[in-house]
CSV table of C-alpha atoms in Angstrom, one decimal:
chain,number,residue,atom,x,y,z
A,88,MET,CA,22.9,-14.0,-27.5
A,89,THR,CA,21.7,-10.6,-27.0
A,90,ILE,CA,18.7,-10.3,-24.6
A,91,ILE,CA,18.5,-6.6,-23.9
A,92,GLN,CA,19.4,-4.0,-26.5
A,93,VAL,CA,19.0,-0.4,-25.4
A,94,SER,CA,19.6,2.4,-27.9
A,95,ASN,CA,19.7,6.2,-27.8
A,96,LEU,CA,17.5,6.3,-24.7
A,97,GLN,CA,16.6,9.8,-23.8
A,98,LYS,CA,14.7,11.1,-20.9
A,99,SER,CA,14.4,14.6,-19.1
A,100,PHE,CA,12.5,15.7,-16.0
A,101,GLY,CA,11.4,19.1,-17.2
A,102,GLN,CA,14.6,21.0,-18.1
A,103,LEU,CA,16.9,18.3,-16.5
A,104,SER,CA,18.1,15.7,-19.0
A,105,VAL,CA,18.7,12.6,-17.0
A,106,LEU,CA,19.4,10.1,-19.8
A,107,LYS,CA,21.2,11.3,-23.0
A,108,ASN,CA,21.7,8.7,-25.7
A,109,ILE,CA,22.1,5.7,-23.6
A,110,THR,CA,23.1,2.8,-25.7
A,111,PHE,CA,24.2,-0.8,-24.6
A,112,ASP,CA,23.7,-4.5,-25.0
A,113,VAL,CA,23.1,-7.2,-22.5
A,114,LYS,CA,24.0,-10.7,-23.6
A,115,LYS,CA,22.4,-14.0,-22.0
A,116,ASN,CA,24.3,-14.8,-18.6
A,117,ASP,CA,26.0,-11.2,-18.4
A,118,VAL,CA,26.3,-9.7,-15.0
A,119,ILE,CA,26.6,-6.0,-15.6
A,120,ALA,CA,27.4,-3.5,-12.9
A,121,VAL,CA,26.4,0.0,-13.5
A,122,ILE,CA,28.5,2.4,-11.3
A,123,GLY,CA,28.6,6.2,-11.2
A,124,PRO,CA,28.1,9.1,-8.9
A,125,SER,CA,24.7,9.8,-7.4
A,126,GLY,CA,22.2,11.7,-9.8
A,127,SER,CA,24.0,10.3,-12.8
A,128,GLY,CA,20.9,8.4,-14.2
A,129,LYS,CA,21.7,4.9,-13.2
A,130,SER,CA,18.5,4.2,-11.4
A,131,THR,CA,16.4,5.9,-14.1
A,132,MET,CA,18.1,3.9,-16.9
A,133,LEU,CA,17.5,0.6,-14.9
A,134,ARG,CA,13.8,1.4,-14.0
A,135,SER,CA,13.1,2.3,-17.8
A,136,ILE,CA,14.2,-1.3,-18.7
A,137,ILE,CA,11.4,-2.7,-16.5
A,138,HIS,CA,8.9,0.3,-17.4
A,139,LEU,CA,9.0,1.9,-14.0
A,140,GLU,CA,10.0,5.0,-15.9
A,141,LYS,CA,8.8,6.0,-19.4
A,142,VAL,CA,11.5,7.4,-21.7
A,143,ASP,CA,11.1,10.3,-24.2
A,144,ASN,CA,13.0,8.8,-27.0
A,145,GLY,CA,15.0,5.8,-28.0
A,146,SER,CA,14.6,2.0,-28.1
A,147,ILE,CA,14.7,-1.0,-25.7
A,148,ARG,CA,14.4,-4.4,-27.2
A,149,ILE,CA,14.0,-7.4,-24.8
A,150,ASN,CA,14.1,-10.9,-26.1
A,151,GLU,CA,13.5,-9.7,-29.5
A,152,ASP,CA,10.4,-7.6,-28.4
A,153,ASP,CA,10.2,-3.8,-28.6
A,154,LEU,CA,9.4,-2.5,-25.1
A,155,VAL,CA,9.7,1.0,-26.7
A,156,LYS,CA,10.8,1.8,-30.3
A,157,ASN,CA,12.0,5.3,-31.1
A,158,GLY,CA,10.0,6.5,-28.0
A,159,ILE,CA,6.7,4.8,-28.9
A,160,TYR,CA,5.3,2.1,-26.6
A,161,PRO,CA,2.9,-0.7,-27.4
A,162,ASN,CA,-0.2,-1.3,-25.5
A,163,ASP,CA,-0.3,-2.1,-21.9
A,164,ARG,CA,-0.9,-5.8,-22.5
A,165,LYS,CA,2.1,-6.1,-24.7
A,166,ILE,CA,4.3,-4.2,-22.2
A,167,LYS,CA,3.2,-6.5,-19.4
A,168,GLN,CA,4.0,-9.5,-21.6
A,169,ILE,CA,7.5,-8.0,-22.4
A,170,THR,CA,8.4,-7.1,-18.9
A,171,HIS,CA,7.1,-10.2,-17.4
A,172,LYS,CA,10.3,-12.1,-17.7
A,173,MET,CA,12.3,-9.7,-15.8
A,174,GLY,CA,12.4,-9.3,-11.9
A,175,MET,CA,13.5,-6.4,-9.9
A,176,VAL,CA,15.2,-6.0,-6.4
A,177,PHE,CA,14.8,-2.5,-5.0
A,178,GLN,CA,16.9,-0.5,-2.5
A,179,HIS,CA,14.3,-0.2,-0.1
A,180,PHE,CA,13.2,-4.0,-0.4
A,181,ASN,CA,9.4,-3.1,-1.0
A,182,LEU,CA,8.4,-6.3,0.7
A,183,PHE,CA,4.5,-6.5,1.4
A,184,PRO,CA,4.3,-5.8,5.3
A,185,HIS,CA,0.9,-7.4,5.8
A,186,LEU,CA,2.0,-10.9,4.4
A,187,THR,CA,4.5,-13.3,6.0
A,188,VAL,CA,7.8,-14.2,4.2
A,189,LYS,CA,6.3,-17.2,2.6
A,190,GLU,CA,3.1,-15.2,1.5
A,191,ASN,CA,5.4,-12.7,0.0
A,192,LEU,CA,6.9,-15.3,-2.1
A,193,GLU,CA,3.7,-17.0,-3.0
A,194,ILE,CA,1.3,-14.3,-3.7
A,195,ALA,CA,2.4,-13.3,-7.3
A,196,PRO,CA,2.7,-16.9,-8.5
A,197,LEU,CA,-0.8,-17.8,-7.1
A,198,VAL,CA,-2.6,-14.4,-8.1
A,199,VAL,CA,-0.8,-13.4,-11.2
A,200,GLN,CA,0.0,-16.6,-12.7
A,201,SER,CA,-2.7,-18.6,-11.1
A,202,GLU,CA,-0.4,-21.5,-10.5
A,203,LYS,CA,-1.3,-24.5,-8.4
A,204,ILE,CA,-0.7,-24.1,-4.8
A,205,GLU,CA,1.4,-27.3,-4.4
A,206,ILE,CA,3.7,-26.3,-7.2
A,207,VAL,CA,4.1,-22.8,-5.5
A,208,ARG,CA,4.7,-24.3,-2.0
A,209,LYS,CA,7.4,-26.5,-3.3
A,210,ARG,CA,9.1,-23.6,-5.2
A,211,SER,CA,8.9,-21.1,-2.4
A,212,THR,CA,10.5,-23.8,0.0
A,213,GLU,CA,13.5,-24.3,-2.4
A,214,VAL,CA,13.9,-20.5,-3.0
A,215,LEU,CA,13.7,-19.7,0.7
A,216,GLU,CA,16.6,-22.4,1.3
A,217,LYS,CA,18.6,-20.9,-1.4
A,218,VAL,CA,18.7,-17.5,0.3
A,219,GLY,CA,19.1,-19.2,3.7
A,220,LEU,CA,16.0,-18.0,5.3
A,221,SER,CA,14.0,-21.4,5.6
A,222,ASP,CA,13.5,-20.7,9.3
A,223,LYS,CA,11.8,-17.3,8.6
A,224,ALA,CA,9.2,-18.6,6.5
A,225,ASN,CA,6.2,-17.6,8.6
A,226,VAL,CA,7.5,-14.5,10.1
A,227,PHE,CA,6.4,-11.0,9.1
A,228,PRO,CA,8.9,-8.7,7.3
A,229,ALA,CA,8.8,-6.4,10.4
A,230,LYS,CA,10.7,-9.0,12.3
A,231,LEU,CA,13.6,-9.2,9.9
A,232,SER,CA,16.9,-7.4,9.6
A,233,GLY,CA,17.6,-5.4,6.5
A,234,GLY,CA,19.7,-8.0,5.2
A,235,GLN,CA,17.1,-10.7,5.6
A,236,LYS,CA,14.6,-8.4,4.0
A,237,GLN,CA,16.7,-7.9,1.0
A,238,ARG,CA,17.2,-11.8,0.6
A,239,VAL,CA,13.4,-12.2,0.9
A,240,ALA,CA,13.1,-9.7,-2.0
A,241,ILE,CA,15.4,-11.5,-4.2
A,242,ALA,CA,13.6,-14.8,-3.3
A,243,ARG,CA,10.3,-13.2,-4.2
A,244,ALA,CA,11.7,-12.1,-7.5
A,245,LEU,CA,13.1,-15.6,-8.2
A,246,MET,CA,9.6,-17.1,-7.6
A,247,MET,CA,8.5,-15.7,-11.0
A,248,ASN,CA,11.3,-17.6,-12.8
A,249,PRO,CA,12.8,-14.6,-14.3
A,250,ASP,CA,15.4,-14.5,-17.3
A,251,ILE,CA,16.8,-11.3,-16.1
A,252,LEU,CA,17.1,-9.7,-12.6
A,253,LEU,CA,17.6,-6.1,-12.0
A,254,PHE,CA,19.0,-4.7,-8.9
A,255,ASP,CA,18.7,-1.1,-7.9
A,256,GLU,CA,21.3,-0.4,-5.2
A,257,PRO,CA,20.4,-3.7,-3.4
A,258,THR,CA,22.7,-2.9,-0.5
A,259,SER,CA,22.6,0.9,-0.2
A,260,ALA,CA,20.0,0.8,2.5
A,261,LEU,CA,21.9,-1.6,4.5
A,262,ASP,CA,24.3,-1.5,7.5
A,263,PRO,CA,27.8,-2.4,6.3
A,264,GLU,CA,27.9,-5.6,8.1
A,265,LEU,CA,24.7,-6.9,6.4
A,266,THR,CA,25.7,-6.3,2.8
A,267,GLY,CA,27.8,-9.5,2.7
A,268,GLU,CA,24.9,-11.8,3.2
A,269,VAL,CA,23.0,-10.0,0.2
A,270,LEU,CA,25.9,-9.9,-2.1
A,271,LYS,CA,26.6,-13.5,-1.3
A,272,VAL,CA,23.1,-14.4,-2.8
A,273,MET,CA,23.7,-12.3,-5.7
A,274,LYS,CA,27.1,-14.1,-6.3
A,275,ILE,CA,25.3,-17.6,-6.2
A,276,LEU,CA,22.9,-16.3,-8.8
A,277,ALA,CA,25.8,-15.1,-11.0
A,278,GLN,CA,27.4,-18.4,-10.6
A,279,GLU,CA,24.1,-20.0,-11.8
A,280,HIS,CA,24.4,-17.7,-15.0
A,281,MET,CA,21.4,-15.6,-14.1
A,282,THR,CA,21.4,-12.5,-16.3
A,283,MET,CA,21.8,-9.4,-14.0
A,284,ILE,CA,21.9,-5.9,-14.3
A,285,VAL,CA,23.2,-4.4,-11.0
A,286,VAL,CA,23.3,-0.7,-10.1
A,287,THR,CA,25.8,-0.5,-7.3
A,288,HIS,CA,28.3,1.3,-5.2
A,289,GLU,CA,29.9,-2.0,-4.1
A,290,MET,CA,33.1,-1.7,-6.1
A,291,GLY,CA,34.4,-4.9,-4.7
A,292,PHE,CA,31.2,-6.7,-5.9
A,293,ALA,CA,31.3,-5.1,-9.3
A,294,LYS,CA,35.2,-6.1,-9.7
A,295,GLU,CA,34.7,-9.7,-8.6
A,296,VAL,CA,31.2,-10.7,-9.9
A,297,ALA,CA,30.4,-8.6,-13.0
A,298,ASN,CA,31.8,-9.4,-16.3
A,299,ARG,CA,31.1,-6.0,-17.6
A,300,ILE,CA,31.0,-2.5,-16.0
A,301,LEU,CA,29.1,0.5,-17.2
A,302,PHE,CA,30.4,3.8,-15.7
A,303,MET,CA,27.7,6.5,-16.1
A,304,ASP,CA,28.0,10.2,-15.2
A,305,ASN,CA,25.6,13.0,-16.1
A,306,GLY,CA,23.2,10.9,-17.9
A,307,GLU,CA,25.7,9.2,-20.2
A,308,ILE,CA,27.6,5.9,-20.4
A,309,VAL,CA,31.1,7.4,-20.2
A,310,GLU,CA,32.9,4.4,-20.3
A,311,SER,CA,32.3,0.5,-20.3
A,312,GLY,CA,34.4,-2.4,-20.3
A,313,SER,CA,35.5,-5.5,-18.5
A,314,PRO,CA,36.3,-5.0,-14.7
A,315,GLU,CA,40.1,-5.4,-15.2
A,316,GLN,CA,40.2,-2.8,-18.0
A,317,LEU,CA,38.0,-0.5,-16.3
A,318,PHE,CA,39.4,-0.5,-12.7
A,319,SER,CA,42.9,-0.9,-13.5
A,320,ASN,CA,43.1,1.2,-16.6
A,321,PRO,CA,40.2,3.6,-17.1
A,322,LYS,CA,40.5,5.5,-20.2
A,323,ASN,CA,38.3,8.4,-19.4
A,324,GLU,CA,39.1,11.2,-17.0
A,325,ARG,CA,35.8,11.3,-15.4
A,326,THR,CA,36.1,7.4,-14.7
A,327,LYS,CA,39.5,7.9,-13.1
A,328,SER,CA,38.5,10.8,-10.9
A,329,PHE,CA,35.2,8.7,-9.7
A,330,LEU,CA,37.2,5.5,-9.1
A,331,THR,CA,39.8,7.6,-7.1
A,332,LYS,CA,37.2,9.2,-4.9
A,333,ALA,CA,35.4,5.7,-4.5
A,334,TYR,CA,38.5,4.1,-3.1
A,335,GLN,CA,39.5,6.9,-0.9
B,171,MET,CA,-33.2,4.9,47.4
B,172,SER,CA,-34.1,1.2,46.9
B,173,THR,CA,-32.7,-1.3,44.7
B,174,ASP,CA,-36.4,-1.7,43.3
B,175,TYR,CA,-36.1,2.0,42.3
B,176,LEU,CA,-32.7,1.4,40.5
B,177,VAL,CA,-34.0,-1.6,38.7
B,178,ASN,CA,-37.2,0.2,37.8
B,179,ILE,CA,-35.5,3.2,36.1
B,180,THR,CA,-32.6,1.1,34.6
B,181,ILE,CA,-35.0,-1.3,32.7
B,182,PRO,CA,-36.4,1.3,30.4
B,183,MET,CA,-33.0,2.8,29.9
B,184,LEU,CA,-31.6,-0.6,28.8
B,185,GLU,CA,-34.6,-0.8,26.4
B,186,GLY,CA,-33.3,2.6,25.1
B,187,ALA,CA,-29.8,1.4,25.0
B,188,LYS,CA,-31.0,-1.3,22.4
B,189,ILE,CA,-32.0,1.6,20.0
B,190,THR,CA,-28.6,3.1,20.8
B,191,ILE,CA,-26.8,-0.1,19.9
B,192,LEU,CA,-29.1,-0.8,16.8
B,193,LEU,CA,-28.2,2.6,15.3
B,194,PHE,CA,-24.7,2.2,16.1
B,195,LEU,CA,-24.5,-1.3,14.3
B,196,ILE,CA,-26.6,-0.1,11.3
B,197,ALA,CA,-24.5,3.2,11.0
B,198,ILE,CA,-21.2,1.3,11.2
B,199,ALA,CA,-22.3,-1.4,8.8
B,200,PHE,CA,-23.2,1.0,6.1
B,201,SER,CA,-21.1,4.1,6.6
B,202,ILE,CA,-17.8,2.2,6.5
B,203,PRO,CA,-18.4,0.6,3.0
B,204,LEU,CA,-20.0,3.9,1.7
B,205,GLY,CA,-17.1,5.8,3.1
B,206,PHE,CA,-14.6,3.4,1.3
B,207,PHE,CA,-16.7,3.9,-1.8
B,208,ILE,CA,-16.2,7.6,-1.4
B,209,THR,CA,-12.4,7.2,-1.0
B,210,LEU,CA,-12.3,5.2,-4.3
B,211,LEU,CA,-14.3,8.1,-6.0
B,212,SER,CA,-11.9,10.6,-4.5
B,213,GLN,CA,-8.9,8.8,-6.1
B,214,SER,CA,-10.6,8.8,-9.6
B,215,ASN,CA,-8.9,10.4,-12.4
B,216,ASN,CA,-12.0,11.9,-13.8
B,217,LYS,CA,-12.2,15.5,-12.1
B,218,VAL,CA,-15.9,15.4,-12.0
B,219,ILE,CA,-16.0,12.1,-10.0
B,220,SER,CA,-13.3,13.1,-7.6
B,221,GLY,CA,-14.9,16.7,-7.3
B,222,ILE,CA,-18.2,15.2,-6.3
B,223,SER,CA,-16.5,13.0,-3.6
B,224,LYS,CA,-14.7,16.2,-2.4
B,225,SER,CA,-17.8,18.2,-2.3
B,226,TYR,CA,-19.7,15.6,-0.5
B,227,VAL,CA,-17.0,15.3,2.3
B,228,TYR,CA,-16.9,19.0,2.6
B,229,VAL,CA,-20.6,19.3,3.1
B,230,MET,CA,-20.9,16.5,5.5
B,231,ARG,CA,-18.0,17.5,7.6
B,232,GLY,CA,-18.6,21.2,7.3
B,233,THR,CA,-22.2,21.2,8.8
B,234,PRO,CA,-23.4,19.9,12.2
B,235,LEU,CA,-24.6,16.4,12.4
B,236,LEU,CA,-27.6,17.7,14.3
B,237,LEU,CA,-28.5,20.1,11.4
B,238,GLN,CA,-28.3,17.2,9.0
B,239,LEU,CA,-30.6,15.0,11.3
B,240,LEU,CA,-33.1,17.7,11.6
B,241,PHE,CA,-33.0,18.5,7.8
B,242,ILE,CA,-33.8,14.7,7.1
B,243,CYS,CA,-36.4,14.2,9.7
B,244,PHE,CA,-38.2,17.6,9.5
B,245,GLY,CA,-36.7,19.4,6.3
B,246,LEU,CA,-37.2,17.0,3.5
B,247,PRO,CA,-41.0,16.5,4.0
B,248,MET,CA,-41.4,20.3,3.7
B,249,ILE,CA,-39.8,20.3,0.2
B,250,PRO,CA,-42.6,21.2,-2.3
B,251,VAL,CA,-44.1,18.3,-4.4
B,252,ILE,CA,-41.7,15.7,-3.6
B,253,GLY,CA,-41.7,16.2,0.2
B,254,GLU,CA,-44.6,13.9,0.9
B,255,TYR,CA,-42.9,11.2,-0.4
B,256,LEU,CA,-39.8,11.8,1.9
B,257,VAL,CA,-41.4,11.3,5.1
B,258,MET,CA,-39.7,8.6,6.9
B,259,ASP,CA,-39.9,6.7,10.2
B,260,ARG,CA,-37.8,8.8,12.6
B,261,PHE,CA,-35.5,6.1,13.4
B,262,VAL,CA,-34.9,5.2,9.6
B,263,ALA,CA,-34.2,8.9,9.0
B,264,ALA,CA,-31.8,9.2,11.8
B,265,CYS,CA,-29.9,6.0,10.5
B,266,LEU,CA,-29.8,7.8,7.2
B,267,GLY,CA,-28.4,10.8,8.7
B,268,PHE,CA,-25.8,8.8,10.7
B,269,ILE,CA,-24.8,6.7,7.7
B,270,LEU,CA,-24.3,9.7,5.4
B,271,ASN,CA,-22.4,11.8,7.8
B,272,TYR,CA,-20.2,9.1,9.1
B,273,ALA,CA,-19.3,7.9,5.8
B,274,ALA,CA,-17.7,11.2,5.0
B,275,TYR,CA,-15.6,10.9,8.0
B,276,PHE,CA,-14.6,7.2,7.3
B,277,SER,CA,-13.8,8.3,3.7
B,278,GLU,CA,-11.2,10.8,5.0
B,279,ILE,CA,-9.6,8.2,7.5
B,280,PHE,CA,-9.4,5.5,4.5
B,281,ARG,CA,-7.8,8.4,2.3
B,282,GLY,CA,-5.4,9.2,4.9
B,283,GLY,CA,-4.5,5.3,5.0
B,284,LEU,CA,-4.1,5.2,1.2
B,285,LEU,CA,-1.9,8.4,1.3
B,286,SER,CA,0.5,6.8,3.8
B,287,ILE,CA,1.3,3.7,1.7
B,288,ASP,CA,4.7,4.0,0.1
B,289,LYS,CA,4.9,4.0,-3.6
B,290,GLY,CA,7.4,1.1,-3.6
B,291,GLN,CA,4.4,-1.2,-2.8
B,292,TYR,CA,2.9,-0.3,-6.2
B,293,GLU,CA,6.1,-0.6,-7.9
B,294,ALA,CA,6.9,-4.0,-6.4
B,295,ALA,CA,3.4,-5.2,-7.4
B,296,GLN,CA,3.9,-3.7,-10.9
B,297,VAL,CA,7.2,-5.6,-11.6
B,298,LEU,CA,5.7,-8.9,-10.2
B,299,GLY,CA,2.9,-8.6,-12.8
B,300,PHE,CA,-0.1,-7.7,-10.7
B,301,SER,CA,-3.0,-5.7,-12.4
B,302,ARG,CA,-4.3,-2.5,-11.0
B,303,SER,CA,-7.3,-4.3,-9.3
B,304,GLN,CA,-5.1,-7.1,-8.1
B,305,THR,CA,-2.8,-4.6,-6.5
B,306,THR,CA,-5.6,-2.8,-4.9
B,307,ILE,CA,-7.3,-5.8,-3.5
B,308,LYS,CA,-4.3,-8.0,-2.4
B,309,ILE,CA,-1.7,-5.4,-1.6
B,310,ILE,CA,-3.1,-2.0,-0.9
B,311,LEU,CA,-6.5,-2.3,0.8
B,312,PRO,CA,-5.4,-4.8,3.6
B,313,GLN,CA,-2.5,-2.3,4.5
B,314,MET,CA,-4.8,0.7,4.2
B,315,PHE,CA,-7.4,-0.9,6.6
B,316,ARG,CA,-4.5,-1.8,9.1
B,317,ILE,CA,-3.3,1.9,9.1
B,318,ALA,CA,-6.8,3.1,9.5
B,319,LEU,CA,-7.9,0.9,12.2
B,320,PRO,CA,-6.9,3.3,15.1
B,321,ALA,CA,-8.7,6.1,13.6
B,322,VAL,CA,-11.7,4.0,12.9
B,323,SER,CA,-11.8,2.8,16.5
B,324,ASN,CA,-11.7,6.5,17.5
B,325,GLU,CA,-14.5,7.4,15.1
B,326,SER,CA,-16.6,4.5,16.3
B,327,ILE,CA,-16.4,5.7,19.9
B,328,THR,CA,-17.6,9.2,18.9
B,329,LEU,CA,-20.6,7.4,17.0
B,330,ILE,CA,-21.8,5.5,19.9
B,331,LYS,CA,-21.8,8.8,21.9
B,332,ASP,CA,-23.4,10.8,19.2
B,333,THR,CA,-26.3,8.4,19.0
B,334,ALA,CA,-27.5,10.7,21.9
B,335,LEU,CA,-28.4,13.1,19.2
B,336,LEU,CA,-31.5,11.0,18.5
B,337,TYR,CA,-33.0,12.7,21.5
B,338,ALA,CA,-33.4,15.9,19.3
B,339,VAL,CA,-35.4,14.1,16.8
B,340,ALA,CA,-37.6,12.4,19.4
B,341,VAL,CA,-36.5,8.8,18.9
B,342,PRO,CA,-36.7,7.3,22.2
B,343,GLU,CA,-33.3,6.0,23.1
B,344,LEU,CA,-31.1,5.7,26.2
B,345,LEU,CA,-30.9,9.4,27.1
B,346,HIS,CA,-34.6,10.0,26.6
B,347,PHE,CA,-35.6,7.5,29.2
B,348,ALA,CA,-32.8,9.1,31.6
B,349,GLN,CA,-34.1,12.5,31.2
B,350,THR,CA,-37.9,11.3,31.5
B,351,ALA,CA,-36.8,9.7,34.9
B,352,VAL,CA,-34.9,12.9,36.2
B,353,ASN,CA,-37.9,15.0,35.4
B,354,ARG,CA,-40.5,12.8,36.8
B,355,ASP,CA,-38.4,11.7,40.2
B,356,PHE,CA,-36.5,14.8,40.6
B,357,THR,CA,-33.2,12.9,40.9
B,358,ILE,CA,-29.9,13.0,39.1
B,359,VAL,CA,-29.4,9.2,39.5
B,360,PRO,CA,-30.7,8.3,36.1
B,361,PHE,CA,-27.9,10.6,34.5
B,362,PHE,CA,-25.2,8.7,36.3
B,363,ILE,CA,-26.9,5.3,35.1
B,364,ALA,CA,-26.8,6.6,31.4
B,365,GLY,CA,-23.3,7.6,32.0
B,366,ILE,CA,-22.3,4.1,33.3
B,367,ILE,CA,-24.1,2.4,30.4
B,368,PHE,CA,-22.4,4.7,27.8
B,369,LEU,CA,-19.0,3.8,29.3
B,370,LEU,CA,-19.8,0.1,29.3
B,371,LEU,CA,-20.5,0.4,25.6
B,372,THR,CA,-17.3,2.2,24.9
B,373,LEU,CA,-15.4,-0.3,27.0
B,374,VAL,CA,-16.7,-3.2,24.9
B,375,LEU,CA,-15.9,-1.2,21.7
B,376,THR,CA,-12.5,-0.4,22.9
B,377,ALA,CA,-11.6,-4.0,23.8
B,378,ILE,CA,-13.0,-5.1,20.3
B,379,PHE,CA,-10.7,-2.7,18.5
B,380,ARG,CA,-7.7,-3.5,20.7
B,381,TRP,CA,-8.3,-7.0,19.7
B,382,LEU,CA,-8.5,-6.3,16.0
B,383,GLU,CA,-5.3,-4.1,16.1
B,384,HIS,CA,-3.4,-6.9,17.9
B,385,LYS,CA,-4.6,-9.5,15.4
B,386,PHE,CA,-3.6,-7.4,12.5
B,387,LYS,CA,-0.4,-6.4,14.0
B,388,PHE,CA,1.7,-8.0,11.1
B,389,GLU,CA,4.4,-8.7,13.4
């Protein structure tokens, strides 16, 4: 079942065209890794899906609703309703520094969804356990390591019960020894059949966890396919050259 | 110099200090919310509204507080036709002057706090579904006040010393009584006592803000 349908997405910043006719589908339970050189438009594409960026033209359909159709957006309320079922994890975590870990998790369900506090409490306890941070519930983000912060950010996104999770280079700001703990949590989510789109430089993760790889360069999807096919037998020259460099 | 003398001159000065403290409390209580309101106006997408806010800050910061106080106390009543309705009690007029002036400074402090908040905070709030007002109230303002706290502390200490400007508009405060005693008894001791009282007030303020900063350390 297709839950995201992206077609002919176009966007430019002034003269610079950052997205050129991006088209792809995401099916339920897909784990899609988006790879490619810096500045290839990966993040912009991802951010467009959750309306952190506006596109100039093209369409994005989510769960049979048009987030944007041929470059035309519906009203803010409708947009909010459509993006509501997606969660996002950022490169720089973007935790709320004035709230404890637990409060970071609970604020959106309480404030945005007006859920009952007992239900939210229960869920935050479970989610924290899932990311392995039960002992950090009452700590402020400033006291956490990068890996722990990113796990809290994932937990915060999970609190909203999303259908789709978007990850924008979730391990790029981390020290190498801390990426493992974050990738491990993401693997668990993949095993639980969470639909995920992950912009990443972690080729190992892409190969092992994703069921489909999109290789982007210069604002285009140059090649897409299964990890086996794309990593061992890339068809496009640009893909080959990128992968050679990535493994050097 | 007898202890009796010291007590005799200190008592009226403490009475004057009451006025100082009262002015301080009134000025703080009104200028912080007003300053915050001006900050919000400065963030408006409407050019006229943000322009008014900027001009206000420019005028209030760009002219001496003393000039503003003199204008409110003595200038307003001289305006033709409406002047007679603008005669205020000196203390009330002074409070008004301090509030209007300090609000401009506080608004700039808060604006600085707003600017230093990472745009990632807004994005995180947006993807979690927060509305604009929920984002402002729950996410941005608490961080803004925390960032602004040291500067607010500094400004408050300046304010307590600026209350001495009441002297110029003849509201009897701490300095007025010190000066009276100096002239009458030909001694500089009252100046020292006034200095000590100001230092004590500053000490209390510093302690309060230290405590606030510690309480809202978020660590």
